Amino acid sequence: MAIQHPDIQPAVNHSVQVAIAGAGPVGLMMANYLGQMGIDVLVVEKLDKLIDYPRAIGIDDEALRTMQSVGLVDDVLPHTTPWHAMRFLTPKGRCFADIQPMTDEFGWPRRNAFIQPQVDAVMLEGVSRFPNVRCLFSRELEAFSQQDDEVTLHLKTAEGQREIVKAQWLVACDGGASFVRRTLNVPFEGKTAPNQWIVVDIANDPLSTPHIYLCCDPVRPYVSAALPHAVRRFEFMVMPGETEEQLREPQNMRKLLSKVLPNPDNVELIRQRVYTHNARLAQRFRIDRVLLAGDAAHIMPVWQGQGYNSGMRDAFNLAWKLALVI
């Protein structure tokens, strides 16, 4: 299937066995696994660097086993908190449900908190072990076309230069708004939740209470999650009529945090962002030599942290199969 591309002569050419669109956790895990298998890999990322604020906060035993398979788990563990329990509270703070799995069938704790930027950085550093793997940042994938035995990618740099990549396979790890999936016209069917949540991450956690707490308050449900490196995440349901701009105003943020912190004026905010929860599945995961993985293939609400972890499973499952085919 041919995709139209800008009629501009490229300045640089790259020829690889596997091109990966997206230097998020799924793309970086695939690059590490394929790298240790001796596959020639190029990762292209639109951003100029890795995202440096927390997003996913839960990593499970299978994901840690995947990290172990590429020799990175010892560098990942310092950024995790093992045996991370989840407790459901009444509005008055009474615990009525406690999810605390204490088994390790895969050799690792089943529930762990983690700081994603640090773990992503470990995976990016990990690919430097392999001379056959390259990561190019500030490269926007503008178009691609498929031939019988290869895929041609058309990139644009931040300076406006054009580059061409020739690859045997293209793996789309470019997120829920995947350019690759949309270009292929693959339906992304599912639902979008009617309600939103505002996520507030703070540094120098003043509470120091472990685990995750979900307060089932009908006035405004919220989540409080202790994370490694003294980071804490709060998630508050956005109520009808509220906007992100309103909630981010200092007086309104202070009001939100006063419900959960003794002194909301003395906290260091890392970020505040409103999220909409989606549950969607791509109708197809493969079209000829282009494959979808991670959020490009499926997205789900953040509860239980399976968006990140299912992406890790995708990366491992697809990488070993690609290595055998190549």
Short mmCIF file of C-alpha atoms in Angstrom, two decimals:
data_model
loop_
_atom_site.label_atom_id
_atom_site.label_comp_id
_atom_site.label_asym_id
_atom_site.label_seq_id
_atom_site.Cartn_x
_atom_site.Cartn_y
_atom_site.Cartn_z
CA MET A 1 0.00 0.00 0.00
CA ALA A 2 1.46 3.34 -1.04
CA ILE A 3 1.23 6.45 1.13
CA GLN A 4 1.73 9.88 -0.39
CA HIS A 5 4.84 11.67 0.80
CA PRO A 6 6.41 15.12 0.32
CA ASP A 7 8.13 15.45 -3.05
CA ILE A 8 11.39 16.69 -1.55
CA GLN A 9 14.76 15.03 -2.09
CA PRO A 10 16.02 13.74 1.30
CA ALA A 11 19.44 14.66 2.59
CA VAL A 12 20.22 11.53 4.61
CA ASN A 13 19.44 7.82 4.16
CA HIS A 14 19.30 5.01 6.72
CA SER A 15 18.91 1.31 5.92
CA VAL A 16 17.89 -1.02 8.77
CA GLN A 17 16.13 -4.29 9.44
CA VAL A 18 13.57 -2.82 11.87
CA ALA A 19 12.40 0.77 12.19
CA ILE A 20 10.52 1.68 15.37
CA ALA A 21 8.30 4.76 15.45
CA GLY A 22 8.30 6.13 18.99
CA ALA A 23 10.89 6.17 21.80
CA GLY A 24 8.42 5.50 24.58
CA PRO A 25 8.71 2.45 26.84
CA VAL A 26 7.36 -0.01 24.25
CA GLY A 27 9.67 1.20 21.49
CA LEU A 28 12.69 1.25 23.80
CA MET A 29 11.99 -2.24 25.12
CA MET A 30 11.69 -3.57 21.58
CA ALA A 31 14.95 -1.84 20.65
CA ASN A 32 16.77 -3.44 23.60
CA TYR A 33 15.49 -6.94 22.88
CA LEU A 34 16.16 -6.74 19.14
CA GLY A 35 19.53 -5.16 19.86
CA GLN A 36 20.71 -8.08 21.96
CA MET A 37 19.53 -10.42 19.19
CA GLY A 38 21.85 -8.66 16.73
CA ILE A 39 19.06 -7.00 14.71
CA ASP A 40 19.85 -3.66 13.05
CA VAL A 41 17.34 -1.20 14.57
CA LEU A 42 16.52 2.47 14.17
CA VAL A 43 14.19 4.23 16.64
CA VAL A 44 12.74 7.55 15.48
CA GLU A 45 11.08 9.95 17.91
CA LYS A 46 9.29 13.22 17.20
CA LEU A 47 10.22 14.80 20.55
CA ASP A 48 13.71 16.13 21.21
CA LYS A 49 14.15 14.04 24.38
CA LEU A 50 12.38 11.56 26.62
CA ILE A 51 9.34 12.81 28.53
CA ASP A 52 10.65 13.79 31.97
CA TYR A 53 7.50 13.74 34.12
CA PRO A 54 5.73 10.73 35.70
CA ARG A 55 2.96 9.04 33.73
CA ALA A 56 2.48 5.33 34.44
CA ILE A 57 3.11 4.50 38.11
CA GLY A 58 2.63 0.72 38.31
CA ILE A 59 4.95 -1.98 36.98
CA ASP A 60 4.08 -5.65 37.41
CA ASP A 61 6.03 -8.87 37.75
CA GLU A 62 5.87 -9.72 34.05
CA ALA A 63 7.26 -6.32 33.10
CA LEU A 64 10.13 -6.76 35.57
CA ARG A 65 10.81 -10.18 34.08
CA THR A 66 10.93 -8.51 30.67
CA MET A 67 13.45 -6.00 32.04
CA GLN A 68 15.46 -8.95 33.33
CA SER A 69 15.42 -10.56 29.88
CA VAL A 70 17.27 -7.57 28.42
CA GLY A 71 19.71 -7.25 31.33
CA LEU A 72 18.28 -4.03 32.79
CA VAL A 73 16.34 -5.10 35.87
CA ASP A 74 19.15 -4.26 38.33
CA ASP A 75 19.14 -0.68 37.06
CA VAL A 76 15.34 -0.49 37.14
CA LEU A 77 14.79 -1.77 40.70
CA PRO A 78 16.13 1.38 42.46
CA HIS A 79 13.24 3.28 40.86
CA THR A 80 10.56 0.89 42.17
CA THR A 81 8.72 0.15 45.40
CA PRO A 82 7.80 -3.56 45.71
CA TRP A 83 4.60 -5.10 47.07
CA HIS A 84 2.57 -1.95 46.41
CA ALA A 85 -0.87 -2.51 47.94
CA MET A 86 -4.10 -0.83 46.82
CA ARG A 87 -6.61 0.08 49.52
CA PHE A 88 -10.17 1.30 49.07
CA LEU A 89 -11.43 3.76 51.68
CA THR A 90 -14.80 5.12 52.72
CA PRO A 91 -15.18 8.94 52.84
CA LYS A 92 -14.27 8.74 56.54
CA GLY A 93 -11.08 6.81 55.82
CA ARG A 94 -12.11 3.27 56.77
CA CYS A 95 -10.49 0.59 54.61
CA PHE A 96 -13.12 -1.76 53.18
CA ALA A 97 -11.00 -3.54 50.54
CA ASP A 98 -7.29 -4.33 50.43
CA ILE A 99 -5.63 -5.60 47.24
CA GLN A 100 -2.22 -6.86 48.30
CA PRO A 101 -0.99 -9.86 46.27
CA MET A 102 2.05 -11.33 48.00
CA THR A 103 3.03 -14.09 45.57
CA ASP A 104 5.88 -14.06 43.07
CA GLU A 105 5.14 -16.72 40.46
CA PHE A 106 7.35 -14.93 37.93
CA GLY A 107 10.19 -14.30 40.37
CA TRP A 108 9.22 -10.69 41.11
CA PRO A 109 6.62 -8.93 43.26
CA ARG A 110 3.31 -8.78 41.42
CA ARG A 111 2.55 -5.12 42.19
CA ASN A 112 5.22 -2.42 42.24
CA ALA A 113 5.21 1.36 42.13
CA PHE A 114 7.77 3.00 39.86
CA ILE A 115 8.88 6.30 38.38
CA GLN A 116 8.52 6.03 34.61
CA PRO A 117 10.97 8.76 33.48
CA GLN A 118 13.85 7.10 35.33
CA VAL A 119 12.95 3.65 33.98
CA ASP A 120 12.60 5.02 30.45
CA ALA A 121 16.05 6.57 30.86
CA VAL A 122 17.44 3.17 31.89
CA MET A 123 16.04 1.62 28.71
CA LEU A 124 17.41 4.44 26.55
CA GLU A 125 20.84 4.02 28.12
CA GLY A 126 20.44 0.27 27.61
CA VAL A 127 20.30 0.53 23.83
CA SER A 128 23.73 2.21 23.87
CA ARG A 129 25.15 -1.26 24.61
CA PHE A 130 24.36 -2.27 21.04
CA PRO A 131 26.18 -0.70 18.07
CA ASN A 132 23.40 -2.07 15.87
CA VAL A 133 20.74 0.13 17.54
CA ARG A 134 20.35 3.86 16.97
CA CYS A 135 17.86 6.35 18.41
CA LEU A 136 17.13 9.54 16.49
CA PHE A 137 15.22 12.27 18.33
CA SER A 138 13.57 15.32 16.75
CA ARG A 139 12.50 13.17 13.79
CA GLU A 140 8.86 13.45 12.73
CA LEU A 141 7.51 10.59 10.66
CA GLU A 142 5.69 12.41 7.86
CA ALA A 143 4.80 9.50 5.58
CA PHE A 144 5.66 5.93 4.68
CA SER A 145 5.06 3.47 1.88
CA GLN A 146 5.25 -0.30 1.62
CA GLN A 147 6.89 -2.44 -1.01
CA ASP A 148 7.03 -6.23 -1.21
CA ASP A 149 10.18 -6.55 0.87
CA GLU A 150 10.60 -3.22 2.67
CA VAL A 151 9.00 -0.11 4.13
CA THR A 152 10.14 3.39 3.19
CA LEU A 153 9.85 6.06 5.89
CA HIS A 154 9.97 9.80 5.22
CA LEU A 155 11.22 11.84 8.18
CA LYS A 156 11.52 15.55 8.89
CA THR A 157 14.06 16.94 11.36
CA ALA A 158 13.46 19.91 13.66
CA GLU A 159 15.43 22.02 11.18
CA GLY A 160 13.14 20.99 8.33
CA GLN A 161 15.57 18.61 6.63
CA ARG A 162 14.19 15.43 5.08
CA GLU A 163 15.54 11.92 5.60
CA ILE A 164 14.60 8.54 4.18
CA VAL A 165 14.70 5.26 6.08
CA LYS A 166 14.52 1.88 4.37
CA ALA A 167 13.47 -0.94 6.72
CA GLN A 168 12.35 -4.54 6.38
CA TRP A 169 9.72 -3.91 9.07
CA LEU A 170 8.11 -0.87 10.70
CA VAL A 171 6.77 -1.19 14.25
CA ALA A 172 4.43 1.58 15.38
CA CYS A 173 4.99 2.38 19.05
CA ASP A 174 3.77 5.95 18.64
CA GLY A 175 0.98 6.01 21.20
CA GLY A 176 -2.77 6.21 21.34
CA ALA A 177 -2.90 8.94 18.67
CA SER A 178 -0.62 6.82 16.45
CA PHE A 179 0.21 8.51 13.14
CA VAL A 180 1.04 5.11 11.67
CA ARG A 181 -2.30 3.55 12.64
CA ARG A 182 -4.26 6.56 11.37
CA THR A 183 -2.33 6.60 8.10
CA LEU A 184 -3.19 2.93 7.59
CA ASN A 185 -6.86 3.75 8.27
CA VAL A 186 -7.08 1.03 10.91
CA PRO A 187 -10.26 1.56 12.98
CA PHE A 188 -9.62 2.21 16.69
CA GLU A 189 -12.89 1.09 18.19
CA GLY A 190 -14.02 1.44 21.78
CA LYS A 191 -15.27 3.96 24.29
CA THR A 192 -14.25 7.21 25.94
CA ALA A 193 -15.30 7.69 29.56
CA PRO A 194 -17.64 10.65 30.13
CA ASN A 195 -15.74 11.82 33.20
CA GLN A 196 -12.19 13.15 33.53
CA TRP A 197 -9.56 13.17 36.28
CA ILE A 198 -6.91 15.73 37.12
CA VAL A 199 -3.54 14.22 38.02
CA VAL A 200 -1.30 16.14 40.43
CA ASP A 201 2.26 14.93 41.08
CA ILE A 202 4.26 16.45 43.93
CA ALA A 203 7.87 16.09 45.08
CA ASN A 204 9.14 15.76 48.66
CA ASP A 205 6.05 13.82 49.74
CA PRO A 206 4.99 15.16 53.16
CA LEU A 207 2.71 12.20 53.94
CA SER A 208 5.18 9.29 53.70
CA THR A 209 2.34 6.76 53.89
CA PRO A 210 2.97 3.75 51.65
CA HIS A 211 0.77 2.15 48.99
CA ILE A 212 -2.20 3.48 46.97
CA TYR A 213 -5.43 4.70 48.51
CA LEU A 214 -8.68 5.12 46.58
CA CYS A 215 -11.13 7.21 48.55
CA CYS A 216 -14.66 6.45 47.37
CA ASP A 217 -16.07 9.84 48.30
CA PRO A 218 -19.29 10.60 46.39
CA VAL A 219 -18.59 14.34 46.65
CA ARG A 220 -15.26 13.97 44.82
CA PRO A 221 -13.49 10.60 44.57
CA TYR A 222 -9.71 10.76 44.68
CA VAL A 223 -6.57 8.64 44.61
CA SER A 224 -3.42 9.07 46.71
CA ALA A 225 -0.39 7.05 45.60
CA ALA A 226 3.03 6.90 47.23
CA LEU A 227 5.82 6.56 44.66
CA PRO A 228 9.59 6.04 44.84
CA HIS A 229 11.96 8.98 45.37
CA ALA A 230 9.45 10.78 47.65
CA VAL A 231 7.02 11.49 44.83
CA ARG A 232 3.27 11.35 45.48
CA ARG A 233 0.45 11.30 42.98
CA PHE A 234 -3.06 12.56 43.60
CA GLU A 235 -5.91 12.03 41.17
CA PHE A 236 -9.18 13.92 41.62
CA MET A 237 -12.34 13.42 39.61
CA VAL A 238 -13.22 16.49 37.55
CA MET A 239 -16.80 17.44 38.35
CA PRO A 240 -19.38 18.65 35.81
CA GLY A 241 -18.79 22.26 34.80
CA GLU A 242 -15.13 22.32 35.87
CA THR A 243 -12.32 22.94 33.39
CA GLU A 244 -8.62 22.16 33.53
CA GLU A 245 -7.81 25.87 33.49
CA GLN A 246 -10.03 26.48 36.51
CA LEU A 247 -8.62 23.57 38.49
CA ARG A 248 -5.04 24.63 37.79
CA GLU A 249 -5.61 28.08 39.27
CA PRO A 250 -3.63 28.35 42.55
CA GLN A 251 -6.65 28.91 44.78
CA ASN A 252 -8.54 25.96 43.32
CA MET A 253 -5.49 23.67 43.41
CA ARG A 254 -4.96 24.67 47.04
CA LYS A 255 -8.58 23.75 47.79
CA LEU A 256 -8.17 20.33 46.17
CA LEU A 257 -4.92 19.55 47.98
CA SER A 258 -6.18 20.82 51.35
CA LYS A 259 -8.40 17.74 51.42
CA VAL A 260 -5.39 15.42 51.40
CA LEU A 261 -2.41 17.45 52.67
CA PRO A 262 -1.82 19.21 56.00
CA ASN A 263 -0.14 22.22 54.36
CA PRO A 264 -0.94 22.46 50.64
CA ASP A 265 0.95 25.75 50.26
CA ASN A 266 4.30 24.08 51.00
CA VAL A 267 4.42 21.45 48.27
CA GLU A 268 6.54 21.28 45.14
CA LEU A 269 4.30 20.61 42.17
CA ILE A 270 5.84 18.47 39.43
CA ARG A 271 2.89 18.66 37.07
CA GLN A 272 -0.89 18.94 36.82
CA ARG A 273 -2.82 17.45 33.92
CA VAL A 274 -6.37 16.40 33.11
CA TYR A 275 -6.83 12.91 31.69
CA THR A 276 -9.70 11.29 29.84
CA HIS A 277 -9.95 7.51 30.20
CA ASN A 278 -10.29 5.51 27.00
CA ALA A 279 -10.75 1.84 26.18
CA ARG A 280 -10.02 1.19 22.51
CA LEU A 281 -8.67 -1.63 20.37
CA ALA A 282 -7.22 -1.49 16.87
CA GLN A 283 -9.16 -3.65 14.44
CA ARG A 284 -5.87 -5.04 13.07
CA PHE A 285 -2.38 -5.23 14.55
CA ARG A 286 -0.58 -5.85 11.26
CA ILE A 287 -0.83 -4.69 7.66
CA ASP A 288 1.86 -6.33 5.55
CA ARG A 289 5.22 -5.11 6.94
CA VAL A 290 3.81 -2.61 9.43
CA LEU A 291 2.90 -3.72 12.96
CA LEU A 292 1.20 -1.94 15.86
CA ALA A 293 2.27 -2.29 19.50
CA GLY A 294 1.43 -0.74 22.85
CA ASP A 295 -0.98 2.18 22.91
CA ALA A 296 -0.93 2.32 19.12
CA ALA A 297 -2.72 -1.05 19.21
CA HIS A 298 -4.82 -0.77 22.37
CA ILE A 299 -5.49 1.71 25.15
CA MET A 300 -7.27 1.19 28.44
CA PRO A 301 -8.16 3.17 31.57
CA VAL A 302 -5.28 3.70 33.97
CA TRP A 303 -6.76 1.58 36.77
CA GLN A 304 -4.49 -1.35 37.67
CA GLY A 305 -1.69 0.08 35.48
CA GLN A 306 -2.13 -2.36 32.63
CA GLY A 307 -1.62 0.17 29.83
CA TYR A 308 2.13 0.26 30.47
CA ASN A 309 2.44 -3.40 31.37
CA SER A 310 0.47 -4.69 28.40
CA GLY A 311 2.79 -2.59 26.24
CA MET A 312 5.79 -4.34 27.77
CA ARG A 313 4.22 -7.68 26.95
CA ASP A 314 3.62 -6.51 23.38
CA ALA A 315 7.26 -5.49 23.00
CA PHE A 316 8.63 -8.79 24.26
CA ASN A 317 6.12 -10.93 22.36
CA LEU A 318 6.64 -9.13 19.07
CA ALA A 319 10.41 -8.68 19.34
CA TRP A 320 11.35 -12.36 19.64
CA LYS A 321 9.06 -13.24 16.74
CA LEU A 322 10.52 -10.51 14.53
CA ALA A 323 14.02 -11.67 15.42
CA LEU A 324 13.18 -15.20 14.27
CA VAL A 325 11.60 -13.99 11.02
CA ILE A 326 14.55 -11.76 10.18
#
